Coordinates of C-alpha atoms in Angstrom, one line a residue:
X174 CA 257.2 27.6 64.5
X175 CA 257.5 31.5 65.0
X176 CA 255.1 34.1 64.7
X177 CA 254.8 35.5 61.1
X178 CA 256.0 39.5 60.9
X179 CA 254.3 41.8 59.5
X180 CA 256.0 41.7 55.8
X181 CA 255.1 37.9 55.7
X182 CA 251.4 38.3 56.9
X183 CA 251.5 40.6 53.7
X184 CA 253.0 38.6 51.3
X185 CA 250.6 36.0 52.4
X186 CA 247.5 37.7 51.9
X187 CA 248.9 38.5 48.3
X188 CA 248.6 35.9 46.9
X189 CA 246.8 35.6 44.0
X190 CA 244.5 32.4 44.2
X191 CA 242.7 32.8 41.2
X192 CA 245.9 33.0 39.4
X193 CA 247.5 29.9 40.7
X194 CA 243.9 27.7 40.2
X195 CA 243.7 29.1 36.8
X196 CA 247.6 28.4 36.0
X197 CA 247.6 25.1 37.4
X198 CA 244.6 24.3 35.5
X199 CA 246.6 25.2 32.3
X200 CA 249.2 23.5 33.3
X201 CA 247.8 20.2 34.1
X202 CA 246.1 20.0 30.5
X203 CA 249.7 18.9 28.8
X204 CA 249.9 15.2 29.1
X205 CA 253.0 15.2 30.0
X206 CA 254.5 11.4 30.5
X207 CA 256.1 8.7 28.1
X208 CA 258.3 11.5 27.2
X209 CA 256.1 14.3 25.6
X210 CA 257.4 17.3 27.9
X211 CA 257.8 19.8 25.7
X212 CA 254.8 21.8 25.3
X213 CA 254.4 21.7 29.2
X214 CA 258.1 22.8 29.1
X215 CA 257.1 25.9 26.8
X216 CA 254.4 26.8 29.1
X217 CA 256.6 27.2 32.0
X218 CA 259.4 29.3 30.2
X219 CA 256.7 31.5 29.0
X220 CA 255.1 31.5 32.6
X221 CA 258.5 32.0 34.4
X222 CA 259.1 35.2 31.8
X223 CA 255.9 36.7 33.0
X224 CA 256.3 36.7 36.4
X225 CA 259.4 38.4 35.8
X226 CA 262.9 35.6 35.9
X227 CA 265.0 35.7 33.1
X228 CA 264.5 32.2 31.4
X229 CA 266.9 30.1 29.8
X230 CA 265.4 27.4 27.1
X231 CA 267.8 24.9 26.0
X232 CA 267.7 21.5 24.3
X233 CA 269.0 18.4 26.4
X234 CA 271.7 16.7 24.9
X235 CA 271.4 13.5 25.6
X236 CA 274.0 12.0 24.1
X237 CA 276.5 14.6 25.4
X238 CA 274.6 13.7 28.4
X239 CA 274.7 10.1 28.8
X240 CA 278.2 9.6 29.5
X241 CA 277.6 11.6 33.1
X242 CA 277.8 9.0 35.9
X243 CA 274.3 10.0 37.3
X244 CA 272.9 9.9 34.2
X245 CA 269.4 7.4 33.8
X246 CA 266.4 7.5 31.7
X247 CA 264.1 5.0 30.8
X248 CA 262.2 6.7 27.8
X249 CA 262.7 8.0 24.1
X250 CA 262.8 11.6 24.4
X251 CA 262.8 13.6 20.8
X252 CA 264.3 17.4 21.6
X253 CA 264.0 17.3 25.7
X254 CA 264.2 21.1 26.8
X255 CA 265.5 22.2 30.1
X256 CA 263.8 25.5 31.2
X257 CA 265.3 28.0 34.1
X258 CA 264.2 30.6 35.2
X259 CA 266.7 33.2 36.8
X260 CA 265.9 36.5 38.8
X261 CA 267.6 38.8 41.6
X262 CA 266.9 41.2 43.9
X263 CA 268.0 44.7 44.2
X264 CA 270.5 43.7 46.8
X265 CA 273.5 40.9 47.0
X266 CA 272.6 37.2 48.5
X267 CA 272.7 33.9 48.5
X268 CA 271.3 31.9 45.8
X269 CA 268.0 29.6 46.6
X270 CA 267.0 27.1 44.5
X271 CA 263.5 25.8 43.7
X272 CA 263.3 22.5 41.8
X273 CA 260.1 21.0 40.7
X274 CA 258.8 18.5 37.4
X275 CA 256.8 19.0 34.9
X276 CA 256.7 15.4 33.9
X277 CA 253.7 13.2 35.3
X278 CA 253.2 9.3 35.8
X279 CA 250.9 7.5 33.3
X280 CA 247.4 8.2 34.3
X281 CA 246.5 4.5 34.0
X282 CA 242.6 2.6 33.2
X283 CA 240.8 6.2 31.9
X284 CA 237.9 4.0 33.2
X285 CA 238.8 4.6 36.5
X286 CA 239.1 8.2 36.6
X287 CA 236.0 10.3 37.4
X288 CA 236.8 13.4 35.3
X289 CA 239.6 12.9 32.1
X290 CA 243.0 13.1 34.1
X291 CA 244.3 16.4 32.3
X292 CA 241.0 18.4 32.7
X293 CA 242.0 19.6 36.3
X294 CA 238.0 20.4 38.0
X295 CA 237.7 22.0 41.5
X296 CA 235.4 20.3 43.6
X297 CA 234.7 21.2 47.4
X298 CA 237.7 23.3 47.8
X299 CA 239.8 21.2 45.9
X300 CA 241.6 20.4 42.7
X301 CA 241.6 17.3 40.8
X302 CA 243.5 16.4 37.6
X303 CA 246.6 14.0 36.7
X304 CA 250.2 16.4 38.1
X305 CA 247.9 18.8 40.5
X306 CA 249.8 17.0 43.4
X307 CA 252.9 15.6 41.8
X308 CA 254.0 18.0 41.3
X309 CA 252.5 20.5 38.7
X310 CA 250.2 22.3 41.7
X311 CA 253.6 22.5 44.0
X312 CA 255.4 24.7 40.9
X313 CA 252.7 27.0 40.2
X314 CA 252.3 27.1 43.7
X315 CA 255.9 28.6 43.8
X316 CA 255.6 31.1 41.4
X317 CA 252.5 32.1 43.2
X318 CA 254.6 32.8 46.4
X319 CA 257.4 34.5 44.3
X320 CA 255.0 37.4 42.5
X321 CA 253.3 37.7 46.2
X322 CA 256.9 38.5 47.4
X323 CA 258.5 40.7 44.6
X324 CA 255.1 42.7 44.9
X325 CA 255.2 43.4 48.3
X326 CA 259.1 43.3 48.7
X327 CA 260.7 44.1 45.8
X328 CA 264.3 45.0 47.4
X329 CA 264.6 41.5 48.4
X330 CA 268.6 40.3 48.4
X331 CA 270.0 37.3 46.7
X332 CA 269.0 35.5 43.9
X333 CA 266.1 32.6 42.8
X334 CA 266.9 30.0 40.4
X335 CA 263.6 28.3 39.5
X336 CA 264.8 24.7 37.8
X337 CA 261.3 23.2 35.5
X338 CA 262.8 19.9 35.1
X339 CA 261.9 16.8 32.9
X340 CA 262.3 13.1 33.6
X341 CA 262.4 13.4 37.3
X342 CA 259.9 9.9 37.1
X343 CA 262.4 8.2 35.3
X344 CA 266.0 9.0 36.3
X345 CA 266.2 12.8 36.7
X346 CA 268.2 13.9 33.5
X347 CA 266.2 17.2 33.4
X348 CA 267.9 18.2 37.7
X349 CA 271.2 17.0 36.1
X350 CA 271.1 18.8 33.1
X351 CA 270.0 21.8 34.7
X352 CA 273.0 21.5 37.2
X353 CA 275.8 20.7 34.6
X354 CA 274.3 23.8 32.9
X355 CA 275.6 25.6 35.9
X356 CA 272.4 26.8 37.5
X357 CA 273.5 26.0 41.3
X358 CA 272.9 27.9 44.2
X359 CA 273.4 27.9 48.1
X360 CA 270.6 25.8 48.9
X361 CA 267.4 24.0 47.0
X362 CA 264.2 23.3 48.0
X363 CA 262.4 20.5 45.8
X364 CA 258.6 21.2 45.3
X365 CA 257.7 17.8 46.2
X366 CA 254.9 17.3 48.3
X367 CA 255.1 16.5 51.9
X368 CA 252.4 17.6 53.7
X369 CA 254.2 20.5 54.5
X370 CA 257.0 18.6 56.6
X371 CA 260.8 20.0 56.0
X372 CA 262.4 16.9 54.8
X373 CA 265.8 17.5 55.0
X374 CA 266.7 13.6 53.9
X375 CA 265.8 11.2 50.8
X376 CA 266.1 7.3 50.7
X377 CA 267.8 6.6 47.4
X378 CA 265.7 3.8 45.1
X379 CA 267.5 1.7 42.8
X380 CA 265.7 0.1 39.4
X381 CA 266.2 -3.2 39.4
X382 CA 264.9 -6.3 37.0
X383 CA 265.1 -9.6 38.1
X384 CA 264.9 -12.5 35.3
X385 CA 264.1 -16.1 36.7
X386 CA 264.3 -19.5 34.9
X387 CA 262.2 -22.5 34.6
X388 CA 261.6 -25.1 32.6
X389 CA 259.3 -25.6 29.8
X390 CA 256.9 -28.8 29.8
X391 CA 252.8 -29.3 28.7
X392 CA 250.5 -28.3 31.3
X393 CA 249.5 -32.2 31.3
X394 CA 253.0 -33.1 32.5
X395 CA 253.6 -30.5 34.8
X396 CA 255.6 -32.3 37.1
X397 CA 258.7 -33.0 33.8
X398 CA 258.9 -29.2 34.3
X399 CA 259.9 -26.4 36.4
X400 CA 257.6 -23.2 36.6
X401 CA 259.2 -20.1 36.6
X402 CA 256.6 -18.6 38.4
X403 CA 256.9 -21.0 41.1
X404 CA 260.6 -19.9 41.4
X405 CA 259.9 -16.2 41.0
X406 CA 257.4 -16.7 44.5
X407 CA 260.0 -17.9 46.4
X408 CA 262.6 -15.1 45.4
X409 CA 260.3 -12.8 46.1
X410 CA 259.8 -14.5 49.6
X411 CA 263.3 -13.7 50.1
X412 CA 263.1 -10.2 49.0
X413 CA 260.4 -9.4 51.5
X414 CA 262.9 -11.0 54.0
X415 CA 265.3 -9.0 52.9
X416 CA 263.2 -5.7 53.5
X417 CA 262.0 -6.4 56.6
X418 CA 265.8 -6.8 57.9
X419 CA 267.4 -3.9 56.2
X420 CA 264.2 -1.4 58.1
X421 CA 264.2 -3.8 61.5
X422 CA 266.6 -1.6 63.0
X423 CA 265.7 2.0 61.6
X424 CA 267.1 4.1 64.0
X425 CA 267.0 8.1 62.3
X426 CA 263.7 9.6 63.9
X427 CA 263.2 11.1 60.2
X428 CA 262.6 7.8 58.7
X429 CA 261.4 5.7 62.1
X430 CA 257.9 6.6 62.2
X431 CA 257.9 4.5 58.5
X432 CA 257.1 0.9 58.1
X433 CA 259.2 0.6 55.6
X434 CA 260.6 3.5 54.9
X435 CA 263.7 1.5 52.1
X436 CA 261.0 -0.5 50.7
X437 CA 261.9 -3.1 48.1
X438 CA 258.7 -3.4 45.5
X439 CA 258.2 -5.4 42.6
X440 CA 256.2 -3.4 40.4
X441 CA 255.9 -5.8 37.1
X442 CA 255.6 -9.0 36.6
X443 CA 255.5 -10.8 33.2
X444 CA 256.0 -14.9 32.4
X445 CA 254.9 -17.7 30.3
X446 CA 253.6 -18.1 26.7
X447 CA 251.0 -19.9 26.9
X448 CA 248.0 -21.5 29.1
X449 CA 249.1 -25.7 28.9
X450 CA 252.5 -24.6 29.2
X451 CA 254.6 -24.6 32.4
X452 CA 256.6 -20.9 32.2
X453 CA 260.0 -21.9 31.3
X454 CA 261.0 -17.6 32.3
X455 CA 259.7 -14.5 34.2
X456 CA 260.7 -11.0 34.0
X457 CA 259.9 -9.0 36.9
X458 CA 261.1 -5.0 37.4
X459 CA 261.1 -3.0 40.7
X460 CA 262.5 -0.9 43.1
X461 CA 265.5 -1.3 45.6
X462 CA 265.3 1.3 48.7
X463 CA 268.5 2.6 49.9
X464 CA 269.2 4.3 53.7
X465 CA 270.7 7.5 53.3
X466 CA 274.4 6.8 54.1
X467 CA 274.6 4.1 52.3
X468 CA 276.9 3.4 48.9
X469 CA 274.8 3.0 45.9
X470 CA 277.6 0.2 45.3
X471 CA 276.8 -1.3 47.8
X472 CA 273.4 -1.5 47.8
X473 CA 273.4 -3.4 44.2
X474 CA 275.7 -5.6 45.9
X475 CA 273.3 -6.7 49.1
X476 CA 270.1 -7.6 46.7
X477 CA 272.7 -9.3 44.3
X478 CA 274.3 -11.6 46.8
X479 CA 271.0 -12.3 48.0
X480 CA 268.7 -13.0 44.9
X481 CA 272.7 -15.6 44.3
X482 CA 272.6 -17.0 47.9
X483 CA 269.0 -17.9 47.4
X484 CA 269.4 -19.4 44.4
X485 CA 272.7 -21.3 45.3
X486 CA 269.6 -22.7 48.0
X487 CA 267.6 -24.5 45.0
X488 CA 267.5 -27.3 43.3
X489 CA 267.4 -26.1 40.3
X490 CA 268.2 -22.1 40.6
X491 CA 271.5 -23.4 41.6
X492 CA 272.5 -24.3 38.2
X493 CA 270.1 -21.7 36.3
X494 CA 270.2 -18.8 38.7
X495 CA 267.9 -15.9 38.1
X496 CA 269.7 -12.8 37.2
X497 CA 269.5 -9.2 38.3
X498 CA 269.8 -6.2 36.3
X499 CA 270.2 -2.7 36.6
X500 CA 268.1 -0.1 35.0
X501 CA 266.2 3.1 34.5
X502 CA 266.1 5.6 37.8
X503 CA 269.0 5.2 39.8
X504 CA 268.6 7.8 42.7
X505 CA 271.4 7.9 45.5
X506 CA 270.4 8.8 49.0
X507 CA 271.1 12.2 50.3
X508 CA 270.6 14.8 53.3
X509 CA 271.0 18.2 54.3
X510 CA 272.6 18.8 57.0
X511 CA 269.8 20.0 60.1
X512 CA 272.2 23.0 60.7
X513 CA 272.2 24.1 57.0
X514 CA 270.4 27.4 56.7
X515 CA 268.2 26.4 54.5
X516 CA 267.0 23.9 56.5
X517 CA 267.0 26.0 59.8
X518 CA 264.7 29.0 58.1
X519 CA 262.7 26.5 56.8
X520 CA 261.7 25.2 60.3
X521 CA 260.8 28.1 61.4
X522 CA 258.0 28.9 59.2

């Protein structure tokens, strides 16, 4: 890091904390998952226009849409609206980026929160609430930082694009939208947090379902069956196997310090109909890390030849085999390059 200057110490001490508590509060109140983005959508255009961008509102059309490559989405959206904000400075620049999601994950059990998850309370210096973190506290935070700056250096050169994006949980159709739109720039930062680190590199993750076979028999004869759940532990034997060899040999000191850092997770599991029954299927859905560098292709292809050289293994998978699917969020690796300005002025902060 380098000492702040001057200007910076002052755009600093400008900023407005009750405005960004009071904003992220408002902000986190829109339930925003299983698709229902658009009122927190309306907040943010309205929010962008007062702090000064000019804001384009459009409806996503999906169907236009889904014929893009990158394209993915794993819920019913009715009128999805992409929101950018838009705003230069008095003098000629490059054009920065900021990227962050209004969309949140389910908030789960309500039984195991302590407050409702979209009533965002402040307790011992901090702030609580279903998006504060990921990643509704990160935009606000942003817009924060940008009326500090254009109120304490209002000839600022270039211009800021400020992308509120939905579906980034599920696929990230809002980011692509927003591009094919044409709001680009020079360089982007994405809100996400990360403890303040300058992650210059992401590890792609690939939705995957795997659908595994059994045999249906009573419970009382369970040996004239085969349990599906029986075969489902052994495949995902082999696909912890198959993580711990594709991150033995991690080598790129921004991933190294991870366990795991292309983690393969299964995330649901569902089987059998009925209590005296051995499970003649299970359906199971998860996640397929990628190292950055790596083909997306490719990538299907390693956990498909695995999940079929495991099965070709079993006595009976070898004539049923289980089956893998694609689905849902499909995110390619990528990186920055270190040398890429963004990235460089970014480090020195």
């Amino acid at each position: 890091t380098v000492p702040l200057s001057l200007a910076e110490e002052e755009v600093l001490g400008a900023i407005d904390q009750g405005w960004l508590v009071d904003h992220v509060t408002r902000l986190v109140a829109f339930p925003s998952f299983g698709g229902d983005e658009g009122p927190a959508q309306e907040f943010m255009a309205e929010l962008l226009d007062d702090v000064g961008f000019e804001v384009d509102v459009w409806t996503i059309d999906e169907s236009a849409l889904g014929s893009h490559p990158a394209y993915c989405s794993e819920l019913e959206r009715k009128d999805p609206l992409g929101v950018v904000g838009r705003r230069s400075g008095s003098r000629s620049g490059p054009t920065l980026v900021f990227n962050g999601h209004v969309d949140v994950v389910p908030p789960g059990d309500l039984a195991g929160w302590v407050d409702p998850p979209f009533r965002c309370v402040e307790r011992e210096g901090r702030l609580y609430g279903r998006g504060v973190l990921d990643m509704k506290g990160p935009l606000v935070a942003a817009l924060a930082g940008v009326r500090a700056v254009t109120q304490r250096a209002p000839d600022f050169g270039g211009t800021l694009l400020f992308q509120s994006v939905i579906g980034e949980e599920d696929g990230g159709l809002g980011t692509l939208a927003s591009v094919l739109r044409g709001h680009t720039g020079d360089g982007a930062v994405v809100l996400e947090p990360t403890s303040l680190a300058v992650a210059s590199a992401q590890a792609g993750a690939l939705n995957f379902r795997l659908a595994v076979p059994g045999k249906a028999a009573h419970g009382a004869l369970r040996h004239e069956g085969v349990s599906a759940i029986e075969k489902f532990i052994y495949l995902h034997d082999v696909l912890m196997a198959l993580e711990q060899e594709r991150n033995r040999t991690v080598t790129d000191p921004r991933f190294d310090h991870l366990p795991s850092p292309y983690a393969i997770c299964l995330g649901t599991i569902e089987g059998g109909e009925w209590a005296s029954s051995v499970p003649e299927r299970v359906s199971a859905a998860g996640r397929f890390g990628v190292p950055v560098g790596e083909d997306v292709a490719a990538a299907r292809g390693v956990l498909e030849s695995t999940i079929a050289t495991a099965c070709r293994s079993d006595e009976f998978l070898c004539s049923q085999p289980a089956e893998v699917t694609w689905w849902g969020g499909q995110f390619a690796p990528c990186e920055t390059e270190p040398e890429h300005d963004v990235v460089r002025v970014a480090l020195e902060v």
